[in-house]
Every structure is written in structure tokens, then in C-alpha cells.
Short mmCIF file of C-alpha atoms in Angstrom, two decimals:
data_model
loop_
_atom_site.label_atom_id
_atom_site.label_comp_id
_atom_site.label_asym_id
_atom_site.label_seq_id
_atom_site.Cartn_x
_atom_site.Cartn_y
_atom_site.Cartn_z
CA MET A 1 21.54 25.08 6.03
CA ASN A 2 22.00 21.74 4.20
CA TYR A 3 19.63 19.08 2.72
CA ILE A 4 20.48 15.51 3.63
CA VAL A 5 18.87 13.10 1.29
CA LEU A 6 18.79 9.71 2.96
CA ASP A 7 17.96 6.41 1.82
CA LEU A 8 18.21 3.08 3.54
CA GLU A 9 18.09 -0.59 2.64
CA TRP A 10 17.15 -3.14 5.30
CA ASN A 11 16.78 -6.92 5.92
CA GLN A 12 13.92 -8.73 8.15
CA SER A 13 13.44 -12.19 9.44
CA TYR A 14 13.61 -14.66 6.57
CA ARG A 15 11.41 -17.13 8.70
CA GLY A 16 8.46 -14.58 8.71
CA LYS A 17 7.19 -11.61 10.80
CA GLU A 18 6.49 -13.76 13.81
CA TYR A 19 10.19 -14.26 14.24
CA SER A 20 10.89 -10.52 14.20
CA ILE A 21 12.02 -8.42 16.98
CA GLU A 22 8.92 -6.49 17.91
CA GLU A 23 10.89 -3.16 18.35
CA MET A 24 13.06 -3.46 15.21
CA PRO A 25 11.32 -5.60 12.65
CA PHE A 26 13.80 -4.29 10.10
CA GLU A 27 17.61 -4.17 10.47
CA ILE A 28 19.38 -1.59 8.16
CA ILE A 29 22.26 -3.10 6.02
CA GLN A 30 22.85 -0.02 3.65
CA ILE A 31 22.75 3.59 4.46
CA GLY A 32 23.16 6.08 1.35
CA ALA A 33 23.10 9.96 1.61
CA VAL A 34 23.56 12.93 -0.58
CA LYS A 35 24.25 16.29 0.81
CA LEU A 36 23.03 19.68 -0.87
CA ASP A 37 23.40 23.19 0.02
CA GLU A 38 20.62 25.67 0.17
CA HIS A 39 21.01 26.30 -3.38
CA LYS A 40 20.50 22.54 -4.18
CA ASN A 41 24.09 22.08 -5.16
CA ILE A 42 25.47 18.70 -4.20
CA THR A 43 28.31 19.02 -1.79
CA GLY A 44 28.99 15.40 -0.64
CA ARG A 45 27.99 11.96 -0.67
CA TRP A 46 28.21 9.32 2.00
CA GLU A 47 27.50 5.43 1.88
CA ARG A 48 28.21 2.60 3.99
CA ILE A 49 27.41 -1.20 3.94
CA ILE A 50 26.02 -2.30 7.57
CA ARG A 51 26.98 -5.68 9.12
CA PRO A 52 23.70 -7.41 10.38
CA VAL A 53 23.47 -8.70 13.77
CA GLU A 54 19.78 -9.76 14.49
CA TYR A 55 18.97 -10.75 10.79
CA VAL A 56 21.99 -12.39 9.51
CA LYS A 57 20.44 -14.44 6.63
CA LEU A 58 19.00 -12.49 3.89
CA HIS A 59 15.18 -12.45 3.44
CA GLY A 60 14.24 -14.12 0.04
CA LYS A 61 12.59 -10.77 -1.27
CA VAL A 62 15.64 -8.63 -0.05
CA SER A 63 18.02 -11.02 -1.62
CA GLU A 64 16.26 -10.63 -5.07
CA MET A 65 16.09 -6.93 -4.88
CA LEU A 66 19.41 -6.01 -3.64
CA GLU A 67 22.79 -6.84 -5.47
CA ILE A 68 24.38 -7.71 -2.30
CA THR A 69 25.63 -11.03 -0.69
CA GLU A 70 25.65 -12.31 2.78
CA ASP A 71 29.44 -12.46 2.48
CA GLU A 72 29.75 -8.99 1.57
CA LEU A 73 27.41 -7.95 4.38
CA LYS A 74 29.88 -9.72 6.81
CA MET A 75 32.61 -7.24 5.79
CA GLY A 76 30.28 -4.14 6.55
CA ASP A 77 30.48 -1.75 9.50
CA ASP A 78 28.61 -2.24 12.66
CA PHE A 79 25.58 -0.02 12.90
CA ALA A 80 26.56 2.04 15.90
CA SER A 81 29.70 3.14 14.67
CA ALA A 82 28.44 3.91 11.21
CA ALA A 83 25.51 5.84 12.53
CA LYS A 84 27.54 8.03 14.74
CA GLU A 85 29.97 8.65 11.73
CA PHE A 86 26.91 9.60 9.46
CA LEU A 87 25.43 12.02 11.83
CA GLU A 88 28.79 13.66 12.19
CA TRP A 89 28.93 14.02 8.54
CA CYS A 90 25.36 15.51 8.54
CA GLY A 91 26.73 18.28 10.52
CA ASP A 92 24.72 20.87 12.79
CA ASP A 93 22.14 22.59 10.29
CA TYR A 94 20.37 20.34 8.04
CA GLU A 95 17.05 18.77 7.03
CA PHE A 96 16.25 15.34 6.04
CA ILE A 97 14.68 14.61 2.64
CA THR A 98 13.41 10.94 2.12
CA TRP A 99 11.52 9.12 -0.50
CA GLY A 100 8.46 8.06 1.62
CA SER A 101 7.89 8.09 5.13
CA SER A 102 9.53 5.11 6.79
CA ASP A 103 13.31 5.54 6.70
CA LEU A 104 13.61 7.94 9.74
CA THR A 105 11.46 5.67 11.84
CA GLU A 106 13.57 2.67 10.81
CA PHE A 107 16.38 4.66 11.51
CA GLN A 108 15.63 5.42 15.08
CA ARG A 109 14.43 2.08 15.77
CA ASN A 110 17.86 0.73 14.89
CA MET A 111 19.54 3.79 16.83
CA LYS A 112 17.57 2.64 19.88
CA HIS A 113 18.27 -1.06 19.61
CA PHE A 114 22.08 -0.59 19.14
CA GLY A 115 22.41 2.11 21.87
CA VAL A 116 22.79 5.25 19.56
CA GLU A 117 21.81 8.25 21.38
CA ASN A 118 18.77 10.22 19.66
CA ASN A 119 19.58 13.81 19.48
CA PHE A 120 16.97 14.73 16.69
CA PRO A 121 14.88 17.66 17.67
CA PHE A 122 11.31 17.49 18.67
CA PRO A 123 9.01 17.55 17.04
CA PHE A 124 11.18 15.84 14.21
CA MET A 125 10.29 17.67 10.86
CA TYR A 126 11.56 16.23 7.63
CA TYR A 127 10.57 16.42 3.81
CA ASP A 128 8.93 13.35 2.12
CA LEU A 129 9.61 14.09 -1.38
CA GLN A 130 7.31 11.25 -2.38
CA LYS A 131 4.50 13.25 -1.07
CA LEU A 132 5.85 16.59 -2.26
CA TYR A 133 6.29 15.02 -5.89
CA SER A 134 2.54 14.23 -5.91
CA LYS A 135 1.78 17.89 -4.86
CA VAL A 136 3.88 19.33 -7.65
CA TYR A 137 3.28 16.98 -10.47
CA SER A 138 0.18 14.89 -9.61
CA ASP A 139 -3.07 15.25 -7.67
CA GLY A 140 -1.46 15.35 -4.15
CA LYS A 141 -2.81 11.74 -3.23
CA THR A 142 -1.14 9.59 -5.65
CA ARG A 143 2.07 8.16 -4.54
CA ARG A 144 4.61 7.22 -7.32
CA SER A 145 7.50 4.78 -6.97
CA LEU A 146 11.04 6.37 -7.25
CA LYS A 147 11.41 4.68 -10.37
CA MET A 148 8.23 6.01 -12.08
CA ALA A 149 8.96 9.35 -10.81
CA ILE A 150 12.46 9.36 -12.70
CA GLU A 151 10.78 7.86 -15.83
CA GLU A 152 8.14 10.67 -15.67
CA LEU A 153 10.85 13.18 -15.52
CA GLY A 154 12.65 11.73 -18.18
CA PHE A 155 15.85 11.26 -16.34
CA SER A 156 18.29 8.77 -17.43
CA GLU A 157 18.44 5.44 -15.38
CA ASP A 158 22.23 5.02 -15.24
CA ALA A 159 22.45 3.00 -11.93
CA GLU A 160 20.43 0.21 -10.39
CA TYR A 161 17.59 0.76 -8.08
CA HIS A 162 17.23 -0.50 -4.63
CA SER A 163 20.82 0.46 -3.82
CA ALA A 164 20.80 3.08 -0.91
CA ILE A 165 23.36 5.51 -2.48
CA ASN A 166 21.97 5.15 -5.93
CA ASP A 167 18.38 5.69 -4.70
CA ALA A 168 19.61 8.68 -2.63
CA VAL A 169 21.27 10.05 -5.75
CA TYR A 170 18.03 9.46 -7.92
CA THR A 171 15.83 11.34 -5.12
CA ALA A 172 18.44 14.28 -5.03
CA ARG A 173 17.85 14.53 -8.86
CA ILE A 174 14.20 14.85 -8.27
CA PHE A 175 14.60 17.49 -5.69
CA GLN A 176 16.96 19.63 -7.72
CA GLN A 177 14.33 19.47 -10.59
CA MET A 178 11.33 20.11 -8.36
CA ASP A 179 9.83 23.39 -7.65
CA PHE A 180 10.36 22.99 -3.89
CA ASP A 181 9.59 26.68 -2.91
CA SER A 182 6.02 26.01 -3.93
CA VAL A 183 5.69 22.95 -1.48
CA LYS A 184 8.37 23.29 1.20
CA VAL A 185 5.63 24.49 3.74
CA TYR A 186 4.34 20.97 3.84
CA GLU A 187 6.93 19.26 6.11
CA SER A 188 6.30 16.00 7.25
CA ILE A 189 6.28 15.03 11.07
CA ASP A 190 8.00 11.77 12.12
CA THR A 191 5.97 10.32 14.88
CA TYR A 192 8.49 7.34 16.15
CA ARG A 193 8.58 9.73 19.31
CA ILE A 194 5.14 11.20 20.28
CA PRO A 195 4.36 13.92 22.63
CA LYS A 196 5.02 13.09 26.31
CA ASP A 197 2.21 15.22 27.58
CA ARG A 198 -0.27 18.03 26.87
CA LYS A 199 2.28 20.81 26.95
CA THR A 200 4.31 18.98 23.96
CA GLU A 201 1.31 18.01 21.74
CA ILE A 202 1.85 19.10 18.23
CA TYR A 203 -0.34 21.56 16.46
CA ALA A 204 1.08 22.01 12.82
CA ASN A 205 -0.42 24.69 10.74
CA PHE A 206 0.42 24.33 7.06
CA GLY A 207 -1.72 27.06 5.77
CA THR A 208 -4.15 24.92 3.94
CA TYR A 209 -4.64 22.39 6.67
CA GLU A 210 -3.76 21.86 10.43
CA LYS A 211 -2.23 18.59 11.66
CA TYR A 212 -2.72 17.64 15.52
CA ILE A 213 -0.55 15.02 17.16
CA SER A 214 -1.57 13.95 20.61
CA ARG A 215 0.20 12.42 23.66
CA GLY A 216 0.07 8.89 24.30
CA PHE A 217 -2.85 6.83 26.04
CA LYS A 218 -2.94 3.42 27.42
CA THR A 219 -5.96 2.18 25.44
CA ARG A 220 -7.37 2.84 22.01
CA ASP A 221 -10.69 4.04 23.46
CA ASN A 222 -9.05 6.57 25.48
CA ALA A 223 -7.34 7.89 22.53
CA ALA A 224 -10.39 8.03 20.46
CA ASP A 225 -12.58 9.64 23.05
CA ASP A 226 -10.21 12.54 24.09
CA ARG A 227 -11.91 15.57 24.37
CA VAL A 228 -9.06 17.67 22.96
CA ALA A 229 -8.73 15.49 19.75
CA ARG A 230 -12.49 15.63 19.45
CA SER A 231 -12.80 19.35 19.93
CA CYS A 232 -11.47 22.01 17.25
CA ARG A 233 -10.43 25.48 16.90
CA CYS A 234 -10.13 27.34 13.66
CA TYR A 235 -6.64 27.28 12.45
CA ILE A 236 -7.03 30.59 10.72
CA CYS A 237 -8.29 32.63 13.62
CA GLY A 238 -7.98 30.39 16.58
CA ARG A 239 -11.57 30.54 17.54
CA SER A 240 -13.49 27.58 18.91
CA MET A 241 -15.76 25.83 16.10
CA LYS A 242 -19.18 24.48 16.20
CA ARG A 243 -19.59 20.75 15.42
CA LEU A 244 -21.93 20.52 12.41
CA ILE A 245 -21.45 16.68 12.26
CA LYS A 246 -20.41 14.73 15.43
CA TRP A 247 -17.44 12.29 15.10
CA PHE A 248 -18.26 8.80 13.74
CA ALA A 249 -16.05 5.87 12.78
CA THR A 250 -15.98 4.07 9.48
CA THR A 251 -15.05 0.20 9.07
CA SER A 252 -11.46 1.38 8.48
CA LYS A 253 -11.43 2.97 12.09
CA THR A 254 -11.06 6.44 10.70
CA TYR A 255 -12.98 9.00 12.31
CA TYR A 256 -14.80 12.03 10.51
CA SER A 257 -16.47 15.12 11.54
CA VAL A 258 -17.89 18.51 10.30
CA PHE A 259 -17.02 21.87 11.99
CA VAL A 260 -18.26 25.33 11.36
CA CYS A 261 -16.37 28.64 11.97
CA GLU A 262 -18.55 31.97 12.00
CA GLU A 263 -15.88 33.80 10.09
CA HIS A 264 -14.27 31.14 7.96
CA GLY A 265 -16.96 28.53 7.24
CA THR A 266 -16.83 24.92 7.07
CA PHE A 267 -14.07 22.56 8.13
CA LYS A 268 -13.76 18.73 7.81
CA GLY A 269 -11.99 16.80 10.25
CA LYS A 270 -10.29 13.27 9.95
CA LEU A 271 -8.95 11.51 12.77
CA LYS A 272 -7.04 8.21 13.20
CA VAL A 273 -5.83 6.43 16.37
CA LYS A 274 -2.32 4.86 15.99
CA HIS A 275 -0.06 2.69 18.07
CA ASN A 276 3.55 3.31 18.73
CA ASP A 277 6.59 0.84 19.79
CA ASN A 278 5.92 1.86 23.46
CA GLY A 279 2.61 0.34 23.47
CA LEU A 280 0.81 3.50 23.69
CA TYR A 281 -2.04 4.92 21.48
CA TYR A 282 -2.08 8.49 20.11
CA ASP A 283 -4.32 10.51 17.81
CA VAL A 284 -3.45 12.06 14.20
CA ARG A 285 -6.13 14.44 13.40
CA ILE A 286 -6.10 16.72 10.32
CA VAL A 287 -8.56 19.52 9.78
CA LYS A 288 -9.05 21.43 6.68
CA GLN A 289 -11.44 23.93 4.99
CA THR A 290 -14.16 22.37 2.74
CA ASP A 291 -17.30 23.26 0.73
CA GLU A 292 -20.80 21.75 0.23
CA LYS A 293 -19.33 18.86 -1.78
CA GLY A 294 -16.87 18.08 0.83
CA VAL A 295 -19.73 18.12 3.54
CA ASP A 296 -21.94 16.05 1.28
CA LYS A 297 -19.07 13.37 0.92
CA ILE A 298 -18.81 13.14 4.82
CA ILE A 299 -22.57 12.68 5.01
CA ASP A 300 -22.32 9.90 2.38
CA LYS A 301 -19.74 8.10 4.43
CA GLN A 302 -21.92 8.46 7.50
CA VAL A 303 -24.96 7.06 5.75
CA LYS A 304 -23.00 4.04 4.51
CA GLU A 305 -21.68 3.36 7.87
CA ARG A 306 -25.04 3.26 9.48
CA GLU A 307 -26.10 1.17 6.78
CA HIS A 308 -23.25 -1.12 7.28
CA ARG A 309 -23.97 -1.44 11.07
CA ARG A 310 -27.67 -2.09 10.46
CA ARG A 311 -26.76 -5.02 8.21
CA LYS A 312 -24.47 -6.36 10.55
CA ARG A 313 -27.02 -6.05 13.39
CA LEU A 314 -29.69 -7.93 11.27
CA GLU A 315 -27.12 -10.65 10.38
CA GLU A 316 -26.33 -11.01 14.23
CA HIS A 317 -30.15 -11.25 15.12
CA LYS A 318 -30.69 -13.83 12.22
CA ARG A 319 -27.37 -15.82 13.82
CA LYS A 320 -28.85 -15.89 17.04
CA LYS A 321 -32.38 -17.08 16.04
CA LEU A 322 -30.98 -20.02 14.19
CA LEU A 323 -28.70 -20.96 17.26
CA LYS A 324 -32.04 -21.19 19.43
#
């Protein structure tokens, strides 16, 4: 089994977001990858410049970051042929490693736009090394830039950043240095493609928490009110849990709840409703064990939310009185 460390650079509409193609807001202009074997030995490198078709003029910020010109891009390969060649180079048995969570989503968006068949497995698992770096070297929540991580580890910075192949090489160095075995259980799940029905909904048990990804719904309310998303089983023993605090929404549209398992104690739930490229809404719910302090934090959120809503009602009442 091989690891493919992938990095992409992309362009976007120089005229602004409103002029972007909805299903492909970013067009890939560089692909860089490093292949490592199961012992973390580098066995190959792959890179291509991609000729843009939709966003031909470089966005100002992209032009500043990348040491590449529009004339050089014109000499690049077309995306479809490059993507097919890249996937052949990857082989049959591999897992992707990226720095962050966006590369594979944008790769699949470009694949769809340019008619490249998507044969990635479902669910599509990969390793987000930025997340794993935080678990190994920090608090598990902070997200370092690639440059900052390289500096913290004391690696020599012998190539410019924001080049797909250079960033892939830097990411591979971090992967080689990291105690990967201690965190490899924490795979990430790409959600460019979501479950089609109940049978294919995702329940991923990572040992210290469970992640659930639902099928798609036509409206946000339908997703938020779904009975399956709102009910919970203990991911340790599989038993149904009693709800201690009902799901409630915060101003950030994140939902929280607390459950109790008779055998394994208290669990906190966090649920977000997300929107995909096909216009569907889906739930991403994370459940993990917690203690009394964790429950108190959830209660504090609930109290603050109630106070926020109370103030809003008072303000609305005052506004209506003034308009009379």
C-alpha cells in the first residue's frame, strides 16, 4: 500500500465570486504529488502545470502567491488528460494525504466539470495531515499553516511555498517525521459525495468519538429535524442513550445535545447542517464522551443562547412599539 501526498494550486475568477461557476469556483492550475511506500520511503514524484479553460486570467492574489505567468499556463496540459495520467500513476492501492481538507473536494469538482470519471471509493477516506499534526504536536484543535509547521519542526526551507510540488514535498517531510501510527485511526471523510440513502449513511467510529454523515435532504429544516440525526446510540456498546439535554441551536447554527449511556456515562453531541453542490442539505454529527465540566460547557451555551433570544424578542417588541 502506498501513500500519495497531494497538493493543488488553483485559480478563480478575477472579477469576483459572483462571476464564478457555481459547481467549480476554483480551477486547478497545478498538481503536485509525492508517492511513499508503507515504510514512508519516497518512491516517486509527479507534477503538471494545467492549462486553465474557465478562469484564464489570473486572480490578483493567485498571481502574487504563485511564481507562474499566464503565458506559462497556456503551455500546460489540459486537466482531463493530466488527471487521468495522475490517477494511473497513483496505482491501485493507495491512500491520499493532504494538508487541509479542501484539495480532494476541488479535485473532484474539476473532475466532474471536465468529464473525468470519479472512481474513488465511498466513503472516500483520506488523511488530513494538518489535523493530525495538531493532534501530535499541539492541542488537536489549532491548525498550523504548512510553513509554520515546517518552521516548528526545524526543517530547512529550501524551496518556495505555494508551488504544488514543493508543498507536496514539504508535507511528505512532515509525514515522515510524524508519529503517524499514534494518530492514523483519525482518518478524514471527504463529503463531496454524500450518502444516497439511509443504507449508505456513514457511521465512522474513531475510538474516542463517532462521526455520522447523513443522506441528503431538500431543505435545511428537514436535515436539522431528522430523527436519525437527533437520536444517538453509544458507539462503545451500541445501546440507545437517554437524552439529558435536548438538541438546541446556537447563533452559529450549530446544534448541541447531551446523552447518557447507562454503562459508559455521559456523551456530548455536536451537529451541523451542511449544503452540497447538488443543492442538498446533510447532517454531520459528532458524538464523544464527556465529563461534568463538558456538560457544564454545553449548559452555558444553552443559557447564553436563551439570553440571546430573549434580548432579540425584547428588541423586536420595542421596534414594533416605535412603529405604531
